[in-house]
PDB file of C-alpha atoms in Angstrom:
ATOM      1  CA  MET T   1       0.000   0.000   0.000  1.00 97.00           C
ATOM      2  CA  PHE T   2       1.286   3.412  -1.039  1.00 97.00           C
ATOM      3  CA  GLU T   3      -0.955   6.171   0.286  1.00 97.00           C
ATOM      4  CA  GLY T   4      -0.583   9.822   1.100  1.00 95.00           C
ATOM      5  CA  THR T   5      -1.657  13.395   0.467  1.00 95.00           C
ATOM      6  CA  ASP T   6       0.707  15.527  -1.592  1.00 92.00           C
ATOM      7  CA  PRO T   7      -1.130  17.393  -4.371  1.00 95.00           C
ATOM      8  CA  ASN T   8       1.980  19.170  -5.651  1.00 91.00           C
ATOM      9  CA  ASP T   9       4.544  16.363  -5.627  1.00 91.00           C
ATOM     10  CA  ASN T  10       5.073  12.651  -6.142  1.00 95.00           C
ATOM     11  CA  LEU T  11       3.690   9.919  -3.939  1.00 96.00           C
ATOM     12  CA  VAL T  12       6.484   7.663  -5.254  1.00 96.00           C
ATOM     13  CA  GLN T  13       9.819   8.714  -6.793  1.00 95.00           C
ATOM     14  CA  ILE T  14      11.940   5.951  -8.270  1.00 94.00           C
ATOM     15  CA  TYR T  15      15.720   6.468  -8.398  1.00 94.00           C
ATOM     16  CA  SER T  16      17.109   3.459 -10.211  1.00 92.00           C
ATOM     17  CA  ASP T  17      19.078   2.702 -13.349  1.00 90.00           C
ATOM     18  CA  ASN T  18      17.357  -0.666 -13.766  1.00 88.00           C
ATOM     19  CA  ASN T  19      13.888  -2.140 -14.010  1.00 91.00           C
ATOM     20  CA  ILE T  20      11.609  -1.986 -11.000  1.00 94.00           C
ATOM     21  CA  LYS T  21       8.425  -3.980 -10.375  1.00 96.00           C
ATOM     22  CA  PHE T  22       5.217  -3.054  -8.570  1.00 97.00           C
ATOM     23  CA  LEU T  23       2.973  -6.115  -8.224  1.00 98.00           C
ATOM     24  CA  TYR T  24      -0.464  -6.298  -6.552  1.00 98.00           C
ATOM     25  CA  SER T  25      -0.014  -2.888  -4.937  1.00 98.00           C
ATOM     26  CA  THR T  26      -2.453  -0.070  -4.199  1.00 98.00           C
ATOM     27  CA  PHE T  27      -1.679   3.605  -4.747  1.00 98.00           C
ATOM     28  CA  LYS T  28      -4.335   5.857  -3.165  1.00 98.00           C
ATOM     29  CA  PRO T  29      -5.101   8.955  -1.092  1.00 98.00           C
ATOM     30  CA  ASN T  30      -4.893   8.271   2.614  1.00 96.00           C
ATOM     31  CA  SER T  31      -8.162  10.120   3.325  1.00 95.00           C
ATOM     32  CA  TYR T  32     -10.401   7.562   1.597  1.00 97.00           C
ATOM     33  CA  SER T  33     -10.831   3.814   1.604  1.00 96.00           C
ATOM     34  CA  MET T  34     -12.780   3.915  -1.694  1.00 97.00           C
ATOM     35  CA  PRO T  35     -12.949   6.525  -4.451  1.00 98.00           C
ATOM     36  CA  PRO T  36     -15.671   9.122  -3.813  1.00 97.00           C
ATOM     37  CA  GLY T  37     -18.660   8.294  -6.000  1.00 97.00           C
ATOM     38  CA  ASN T  38     -17.501   4.775  -6.842  1.00 97.00           C
ATOM     39  CA  ASP T  39     -19.184   2.072  -4.795  1.00 93.00           C
ATOM     40  CA  GLY T  40     -17.605  -0.727  -6.782  1.00 94.00           C
ATOM     41  CA  THR T  41     -20.468  -1.152  -9.257  1.00 95.00           C
ATOM     42  CA  VAL T  42     -18.934   1.145 -11.919  1.00 97.00           C
ATOM     43  CA  SER T  43     -15.488   1.283 -13.474  1.00 98.00           C
ATOM     44  CA  SER T  44     -15.022   4.847 -12.208  1.00 98.00           C
ATOM     45  CA  SER T  45     -17.195   7.528 -10.646  1.00 98.00           C
ATOM     46  CA  HIS T  46     -19.641   9.047 -13.126  1.00 98.00           C
ATOM     47  CA  SER T  47     -19.713  12.354 -11.256  1.00 97.00           C
ATOM     48  CA  THR T  48     -17.178  15.038 -10.360  1.00 97.00           C
ATOM     49  CA  PRO T  49     -15.009  15.903  -8.506  1.00 96.00           C
ATOM     50  CA  GLY T  50     -13.780  12.563  -7.155  1.00 96.00           C
ATOM     51  CA  THR T  51     -10.959  13.076  -4.672  1.00 98.00           C
ATOM     52  CA  PRO T  52     -10.660  16.816  -3.921  1.00 97.00           C
ATOM     53  CA  PHE T  53      -7.349  18.412  -4.851  1.00 97.00           C
ATOM     54  CA  ASP T  54      -6.248  18.987  -1.252  1.00 96.00           C
ATOM     55  CA  LYS T  55      -6.827  15.321  -0.406  1.00 97.00           C
ATOM     56  CA  SER T  56      -5.111  13.927  -3.498  1.00 97.00           C
ATOM     57  CA  TRP T  57      -1.654  12.867  -4.589  1.00 97.00           C
ATOM     58  CA  GLN T  58      -0.086  13.843  -7.887  1.00 96.00           C
ATOM     59  CA  LEU T  59       2.270  11.338  -9.537  1.00 96.00           C
ATOM     60  CA  ALA T  60       4.423   8.256  -9.352  1.00 96.00           C
ATOM     61  CA  THR T  61       7.579   9.110 -11.291  1.00 95.00           C
ATOM     62  CA  THR T  62      10.729   7.424 -12.539  1.00 93.00           C
ATOM     63  CA  MET T  63      13.496   9.964 -11.949  1.00 91.00           C
ATOM     64  CA  LYS T  64      16.203   8.053 -13.841  1.00 90.00           C
ATOM     65  CA  GLU T  65      16.080   5.164 -16.349  1.00 91.00           C
ATOM     66  CA  ALA T  66      14.137   2.542 -14.427  1.00 92.00           C
ATOM     67  CA  ALA T  67      11.626   0.920 -16.776  1.00 94.00           C
ATOM     68  CA  ALA T  68       8.664   0.028 -14.587  1.00 95.00           C
ATOM     69  CA  VAL T  69       6.893  -3.311 -14.654  1.00 96.00           C
ATOM     70  CA  MET T  70       3.384  -2.618 -13.316  1.00 98.00           C
ATOM     71  CA  ASP T  71       1.120  -5.640 -12.817  1.00 98.00           C
ATOM     72  CA  HIS T  72      -2.180  -6.103 -10.941  1.00 98.00           C
ATOM     73  CA  ASN T  73      -2.075  -2.693  -9.268  1.00 98.00           C
ATOM     74  CA  ASP T  74      -5.009  -0.536  -8.139  1.00 98.00           C
ATOM     75  CA  ILE T  75      -4.266   3.162  -8.741  1.00 98.00           C
ATOM     76  CA  TRP T  76      -6.613   6.101  -8.088  1.00 98.00           C
ATOM     77  CA  GLY T  77      -7.077   9.575  -6.595  1.00 98.00           C
ATOM     78  CA  ASN T  78      -4.132  11.108  -8.445  1.00 97.00           C
ATOM     79  CA  ALA T  79      -3.086  13.043 -11.555  1.00 97.00           C
ATOM     80  CA  GLY T  80      -1.002  10.525 -13.506  1.00 96.00           C
ATOM     81  CA  LEU T  81       1.960   8.148 -13.668  1.00 96.00           C
ATOM     82  CA  GLU T  82       4.983   9.820 -15.203  1.00 95.00           C
ATOM     83  CA  MET T  83       7.291   6.950 -16.065  1.00 94.00           C
ATOM     84  CA  VAL T  84       9.739   6.268 -18.870  1.00 94.00           C
ATOM     85  CA  THR T  85       8.408   4.426 -21.903  1.00 95.00           C
ATOM     86  CA  GLY T  86      11.192   1.869 -21.956  1.00 95.00           C
ATOM     87  CA  PHE T  87      14.489   1.237 -23.685  1.00 93.00           C
ATOM     88  CA  PRO T  88      15.636  -1.396 -26.209  1.00 91.00           C
ATOM     89  CA  GLY T  89      15.364  -4.744 -24.465  1.00 93.00           C
ATOM     90  CA  ARG T  90      13.705  -3.138 -21.412  1.00 94.00           C
ATOM     91  CA  PRO T  91      10.079  -2.281 -22.216  1.00 96.00           C
ATOM     92  CA  SER T  92       7.866  -0.385 -19.846  1.00 97.00           C
ATOM     93  CA  THR T  93       5.192  -2.966 -19.038  1.00 98.00           C
ATOM     94  CA  TRP T  94       1.629  -2.352 -17.795  1.00 98.00           C
ATOM     95  CA  THR T  95      -0.553  -5.441 -17.373  1.00 98.00           C
ATOM     96  CA  ASN T  96      -3.763  -6.189 -15.461  1.00 98.00           C
ATOM     97  CA  ASN T  97      -3.854  -2.815 -13.706  1.00 98.00           C
ATOM     98  CA  TYR T  98      -6.937  -0.890 -12.594  1.00 98.00           C
ATOM     99  CA  ILE T  99      -6.284   2.827 -13.124  1.00 98.00           C
ATOM    100  CA  HIS T 100      -9.359   4.911 -12.369  1.00 98.00           C
ATOM    101  CA  ASP T 101     -11.017   7.806 -10.538  1.00 98.00           C
ATOM    102  CA  MET T 102      -8.506  10.569 -11.166  1.00 98.00           C
ATOM    103  CA  ALA T 103      -8.488  13.405  -8.616  1.00 98.00           C
ATOM    104  CA  ASP T 104     -10.288  16.753  -8.779  1.00 97.00           C
ATOM    105  CA  THR T 105     -12.007  16.113 -12.104  1.00 97.00           C
ATOM    106  CA  SER T 106     -14.141  19.260 -11.799  1.00 95.00           C
ATOM    107  CA  HIS T 107     -11.132  21.473 -12.437  1.00 91.00           C
ATOM    108  CA  ASP T 108      -8.079  21.875 -14.662  1.00 90.00           C
ATOM    109  CA  VAL T 109      -5.550  22.029 -11.816  1.00 93.00           C
ATOM    110  CA  TYR T 110      -4.303  18.614 -12.903  1.00 95.00           C
ATOM    111  CA  HIS T 111      -3.696  16.922 -16.208  1.00 94.00           C
ATOM    112  CA  HIS T 112      -5.844  13.840 -15.639  1.00 97.00           C
ATOM    113  CA  ASP T 113      -3.557  11.243 -17.205  1.00 97.00           C
ATOM    114  CA  GLY T 114      -3.714   7.507 -16.594  1.00 97.00           C
ATOM    115  CA  ILE T 115      -0.374   6.198 -17.884  1.00 98.00           C
ATOM    116  CA  GLY T 116       1.719   9.297 -18.466  1.00 95.00           C
ATOM    117  CA  PRO T 117       2.238  12.047 -19.259  1.00 95.00           C
ATOM    118  CA  GLN T 118       5.321  11.469 -21.386  1.00 94.00           C
ATOM    119  CA  SER T 119       5.736  14.815 -23.086  1.00 92.00           C
ATOM    120  CA  GLU T 120       8.949  14.519 -25.117  1.00 89.00           C
ATOM    121  CA  GLY T 121       8.364  11.656 -27.524  1.00 90.00           C
ATOM    122  CA  ASP T 122      11.231   9.406 -28.616  1.00 92.00           C
ATOM    123  CA  GLY T 123       9.825   6.672 -26.372  1.00 93.00           C
ATOM    124  CA  GLY T 124       9.352   2.935 -26.459  1.00 95.00           C
ATOM    125  CA  PRO T 125       9.171   0.026 -26.315  1.00 97.00           C
ATOM    126  CA  MET T 126       6.041  -0.100 -24.170  1.00 98.00           C
ATOM    127  CA  ILE T 127       3.500  -2.852 -23.478  1.00 98.00           C
ATOM    128  CA  VAL T 128       0.032  -1.907 -22.181  1.00 98.00           C
ATOM    129  CA  ASP T 129      -2.151  -5.025 -21.996  1.00 98.00           C
ATOM    130  CA  HIS T 130      -5.357  -6.072 -20.235  1.00 98.00           C
ATOM    131  CA  ASN T 131      -5.848  -2.984 -18.083  1.00 98.00           C
ATOM    132  CA  THR T 132      -8.950  -1.054 -17.045  1.00 98.00           C
ATOM    133  CA  LEU T 133      -8.303   2.644 -17.713  1.00 98.00           C
ATOM    134  CA  ALA T 134     -11.413   4.570 -16.750  1.00 98.00           C
ATOM    135  CA  SER T 135     -11.952   8.059 -15.385  1.00 98.00           C
ATOM    136  CA  LEU T 136     -13.502  11.403 -15.958  1.00 98.00           C
ATOM    137  CA  GLY T 137     -10.773  13.881 -16.845  1.00 97.00           C
ATOM    138  CA  ASN T 138      -9.303  16.314 -19.307  1.00 97.00           C
ATOM    139  CA  THR T 139      -6.422  14.431 -20.923  1.00 97.00           C
ATOM    140  CA  ASN T 140      -5.545  10.801 -21.688  1.00 98.00           C
ATOM    141  CA  ALA T 141      -5.687   7.218 -20.434  1.00 98.00           C
ATOM    142  CA  LEU T 142      -2.461   6.645 -22.389  1.00 98.00           C
ATOM    143  CA  ALA T 143      -0.734  10.024 -22.446  1.00 98.00           C
ATOM    144  CA  LEU T 144       2.171   9.925 -24.908  1.00 97.00           C
ATOM    145  CA  GLN T 145       1.966  13.629 -25.667  1.00 96.00           C
ATOM    146  CA  GLY T 146       5.293  14.478 -27.298  1.00 96.00           C
ATOM    147  CA  GLY T 147       6.343  15.414 -30.802  1.00 94.00           C
ATOM    148  CA  GLY T 148       9.248  12.964 -30.991  1.00 95.00           C
ATOM    149  CA  VAL T 149       8.890   9.482 -32.466  1.00 96.00           C
ATOM    150  CA  TYR T 150       7.143   6.828 -30.384  1.00 96.00           C
ATOM    151  CA  ASP T 151       8.195   3.348 -31.488  1.00 97.00           C
ATOM    152  CA  HIS T 152       7.030  -0.176 -30.594  1.00 97.00           C
ATOM    153  CA  ILE T 153       4.084   0.811 -28.418  1.00 97.00           C
ATOM    154  CA  SER T 154       1.595  -2.003 -27.852  1.00 98.00           C
ATOM    155  CA  PHE T 155      -1.900  -1.176 -26.513  1.00 98.00           C
ATOM    156  CA  THR T 156      -3.940  -4.374 -26.407  1.00 98.00           C
ATOM    157  CA  ASN T 157      -6.977  -5.951 -24.719  1.00 98.00           C
ATOM    158  CA  ASN T 158      -7.762  -2.951 -22.524  1.00 98.00           C
ATOM    159  CA  TYR T 159     -11.055  -1.476 -21.315  1.00 98.00           C
ATOM    160  CA  VAL T 160     -10.956   2.301 -21.855  1.00 98.00           C
ATOM    161  CA  SER T 161     -13.593   4.876 -20.949  1.00 98.00           C
ATOM    162  CA  GLY T 162     -13.767   8.614 -20.284  1.00 98.00           C
ATOM    163  CA  TRP T 163     -10.851  11.069 -20.287  1.00 98.00           C
ATOM    164  CA  GLY T 164     -10.387  13.890 -22.833  1.00 97.00           C
ATOM    165  CA  TYR T 165      -8.919  11.953 -25.724  1.00 97.00           C
ATOM    166  CA  ALA T 166      -8.625   8.432 -24.339  1.00 96.00           C
ATOM    167  CA  VAL T 167      -5.514   7.357 -26.278  1.00 98.00           C
ATOM    168  CA  HIS T 168      -2.794   9.796 -27.323  1.00 97.00           C
ATOM    169  CA  ILE T 169       0.220   8.409 -29.209  1.00 96.00           C
ATOM    170  CA  GLY T 170       2.158  11.440 -30.382  1.00 96.00           C
ATOM    171  CA  ASP T 171       1.314  15.026 -31.233  1.00 95.00           C
ATOM    172  CA  VAL T 172       2.339  14.531 -34.858  1.00 94.00           C
ATOM    173  CA  ASN T 173       1.885  11.649 -37.277  1.00 94.00           C
ATOM    174  CA  ASN T 174       5.338  10.075 -36.997  1.00 95.00           C
ATOM    175  CA  ALA T 175       4.908   7.082 -34.637  1.00 96.00           C
ATOM    176  CA  THR T 176       6.168   3.695 -35.840  1.00 97.00           C
ATOM    177  CA  ASN T 177       5.376   0.057 -35.025  1.00 97.00           C
ATOM    178  CA  ILE T 178       2.270   0.807 -32.989  1.00 97.00           C
ATOM    179  CA  THR T 179      -0.113  -2.050 -32.178  1.00 98.00           C
ATOM    180  CA  VAL T 180      -3.657  -1.255 -31.004  1.00 98.00           C
ATOM    181  CA  THR T 181      -5.731  -4.443 -30.975  1.00 98.00           C
ATOM    182  CA  GLY T 182      -8.564  -6.108 -29.082  1.00 98.00           C
ATOM    183  CA  ASN T 183      -9.553  -3.117 -26.952  1.00 98.00           C
ATOM    184  CA  ILE T 184     -13.009  -2.152 -25.714  1.00 98.00           C
ATOM    185  CA  PHE T 185     -13.597   1.580 -26.089  1.00 98.00           C
ATOM    186  CA  SER T 186     -16.568   2.169 -23.812  1.00 98.00           C
ATOM    187  CA  ALA T 187     -19.061   5.049 -23.766  1.00 98.00           C
ATOM    188  CA  GLU T 188     -19.714   4.357 -20.072  1.00 98.00           C
ATOM    189  CA  LEU T 189     -18.126   7.633 -18.924  1.00 98.00           C
ATOM    190  CA  GLU T 190     -18.491  11.138 -20.264  1.00 98.00           C
ATOM    191  CA  GLN T 191     -15.677  12.015 -22.677  1.00 97.00           C
ATOM    192  CA  LEU T 192     -14.567  15.498 -23.667  1.00 97.00           C
ATOM    193  CA  TYR T 193     -13.245  14.900 -27.191  1.00 97.00           C
ATOM    194  CA  GLY T 194     -12.706  11.432 -28.644  1.00 96.00           C
ATOM    195  CA  PHE T 195     -11.056   8.039 -28.328  1.00 97.00           C
ATOM    196  CA  LEU T 196      -7.876   8.823 -30.319  1.00 97.00           C
ATOM    197  CA  TYR T 197      -6.057  12.160 -30.208  1.00 97.00           C
ATOM    198  CA  GLY T 198      -6.228  13.956 -33.541  1.00 94.00           C
ATOM    199  CA  ASN T 199      -7.257  10.711 -35.311  1.00 94.00           C
ATOM    200  CA  ILE T 200      -3.487  10.378 -35.854  1.00 94.00           C
ATOM    201  CA  TRP T 201      -2.745   6.959 -37.286  1.00 93.00           C
ATOM    202  CA  GLY T 202       0.222   6.216 -39.567  1.00 91.00           C
ATOM    203  CA  GLY T 203      -1.033   2.712 -40.303  1.00 92.00           C
ATOM    204  CA  SER T 204       0.669  -0.186 -42.029  1.00 93.00           C
ATOM    205  CA  ALA T 205       3.042   2.119 -43.927  1.00 91.00           C
ATOM    206  CA  ARG T 206       4.812   2.703 -40.615  1.00 94.00           C
ATOM    207  CA  GLY T 207       4.540  -0.871 -39.370  1.00 96.00           C
ATOM    208  CA  SER T 208       1.442  -0.188 -37.279  1.00 97.00           C
ATOM    209  CA  THR T 209      -1.698  -2.266 -36.766  1.00 97.00           C
ATOM    210  CA  TRP T 210      -5.220  -1.275 -35.626  1.00 98.00           C
ATOM    211  CA  ARG T 211      -7.538  -4.296 -35.465  1.00 98.00           C
ATOM    212  CA  GLY T 212     -10.448  -5.660 -33.467  1.00 98.00           C
ATOM    213  CA  ASN T 213     -11.167  -2.539 -31.413  1.00 98.00           C
ATOM    214  CA  LEU T 214     -14.849  -2.451 -30.457  1.00 98.00           C
ATOM    215  CA  ILE T 215     -17.199   0.208 -29.148  1.00 98.00           C
ATOM    216  CA  GLN T 216     -19.320  -0.515 -26.094  1.00 98.00           C
ATOM    217  CA  ALA T 217     -22.361   1.762 -25.883  1.00 98.00           C
ATOM    218  CA  ARG T 218     -25.313   1.089 -23.606  1.00 97.00           C
ATOM    219  CA  SER T 219     -28.428   2.914 -22.556  1.00 97.00           C
ATOM    220  CA  GLY T 220     -27.617   5.547 -19.932  1.00 96.00           C
ATOM    221  CA  ASP T 221     -23.917   5.827 -20.761  1.00 98.00           C
ATOM    222  CA  GLY T 222     -22.264   9.200 -20.235  1.00 97.00           C
ATOM    223  CA  ASN T 223     -20.617   9.559 -23.652  1.00 98.00           C
ATOM    224  CA  HIS T 224     -23.458  10.712 -25.891  1.00 97.00           C
ATOM    225  CA  THR T 225     -21.362  10.645 -29.076  1.00 96.00           C
ATOM    226  CA  TYR T 226     -22.330   6.980 -29.385  1.00 97.00           C
ATOM    227  CA  SER T 227     -25.695   5.247 -29.073  1.00 97.00           C
ATOM    228  CA  THR T 228     -26.793   1.671 -28.530  1.00 98.00           C
ATOM    229  CA  ALA T 229     -26.726   1.301 -32.321  1.00 98.00           C
ATOM    230  CA  ASP T 230     -22.918   1.573 -32.134  1.00 98.00           C
ATOM    231  CA  ASN T 231     -22.558  -1.159 -29.520  1.00 98.00           C
ATOM    232  CA  GLY T 232     -20.331  -4.006 -30.703  1.00 98.00           C
ATOM    233  CA  ARG T 233     -19.255  -2.198 -33.857  1.00 98.00           C
ATOM    234  CA  TYR T 234     -15.651  -1.533 -34.833  1.00 98.00           C
ATOM    235  CA  LEU T 235     -13.952   1.741 -33.974  1.00 98.00           C
ATOM    236  CA  TRP T 236     -11.827   3.178 -36.782  1.00 98.00           C
ATOM    237  CA  PRO T 237      -8.854   5.408 -35.890  1.00 97.00           C
ATOM    238  CA  THR T 238      -9.173   7.725 -38.859  1.00 95.00           C
ATOM    239  CA  ASP T 239     -12.644   9.082 -38.122  1.00 95.00           C
ATOM    240  CA  GLY T 240     -13.556   7.986 -34.584  1.00 95.00           C
ATOM    241  CA  ALA T 241     -16.791   6.510 -35.903  1.00 96.00           C
ATOM    242  CA  SER T 242     -18.273   3.043 -35.606  1.00 97.00           C
ATOM    243  CA  HIS T 243     -18.288   0.661 -38.567  1.00 98.00           C
ATOM    244  CA  THR T 244     -19.736  -2.760 -39.278  1.00 98.00           C
ATOM    245  CA  THR T 245     -16.373  -3.986 -40.599  1.00 98.00           C
ATOM    246  CA  ASP T 246     -12.916  -3.863 -39.065  1.00 98.00           C
ATOM    247  CA  TYR T 247     -10.341  -1.264 -40.023  1.00 97.00           C
ATOM    248  CA  THR T 248      -7.726  -2.565 -42.473  1.00 94.00           C
ATOM    249  CA  GLY T 249      -5.435   0.425 -43.091  1.00 91.00           C
TER     250      GLY T 249
END
């Protein structure tokens, strides 16, 4: 258990030149046993503000070149997770985590990032598989927000809902070897903009693959861009719309 209250600093700072693992851990504010507004029946609270700013914590951060291996962790009540995106032979690995209920979602004091922000680019390799990434917020579940080249980023088999743009892989269309497959993009939570930042997708010409990504849209969901008619249809990266056939570009 890692818990505390430090809105303007890190809950965890990692000073290591090597990989570090966090397995079956909880990262949370110390003022709450459960996220405000989330009684365990929803992926994340459907109402603001969640954890108030003065009761929250900001980041877990790698200060040097430790590539984190994050597995089966429960993470909430914060702003983001600012960790390196890996190095050749040492990928940053995120599997089976529950990242949800970002702090102070009524305001723009925080960037509400799930994994990230990484704001420089020139990152990878990175494996993000079988996570739940759900929260109200103003930025991204996967927040790779730089202009440099992101390479060998794998985003697979995740449940994603809410945020501003849910997935952000680069500010410009230069990423290479990106794999986005088998994800559920859910309309459960209100979303500010869309599922993919800028509809930026270099596609097969840059070694990238987008396949089998489905929309979940049910009656009463908070994201009104999609209706029950979109449920179970394929999400395309180039237009953010639902389609009856899978994307092949």
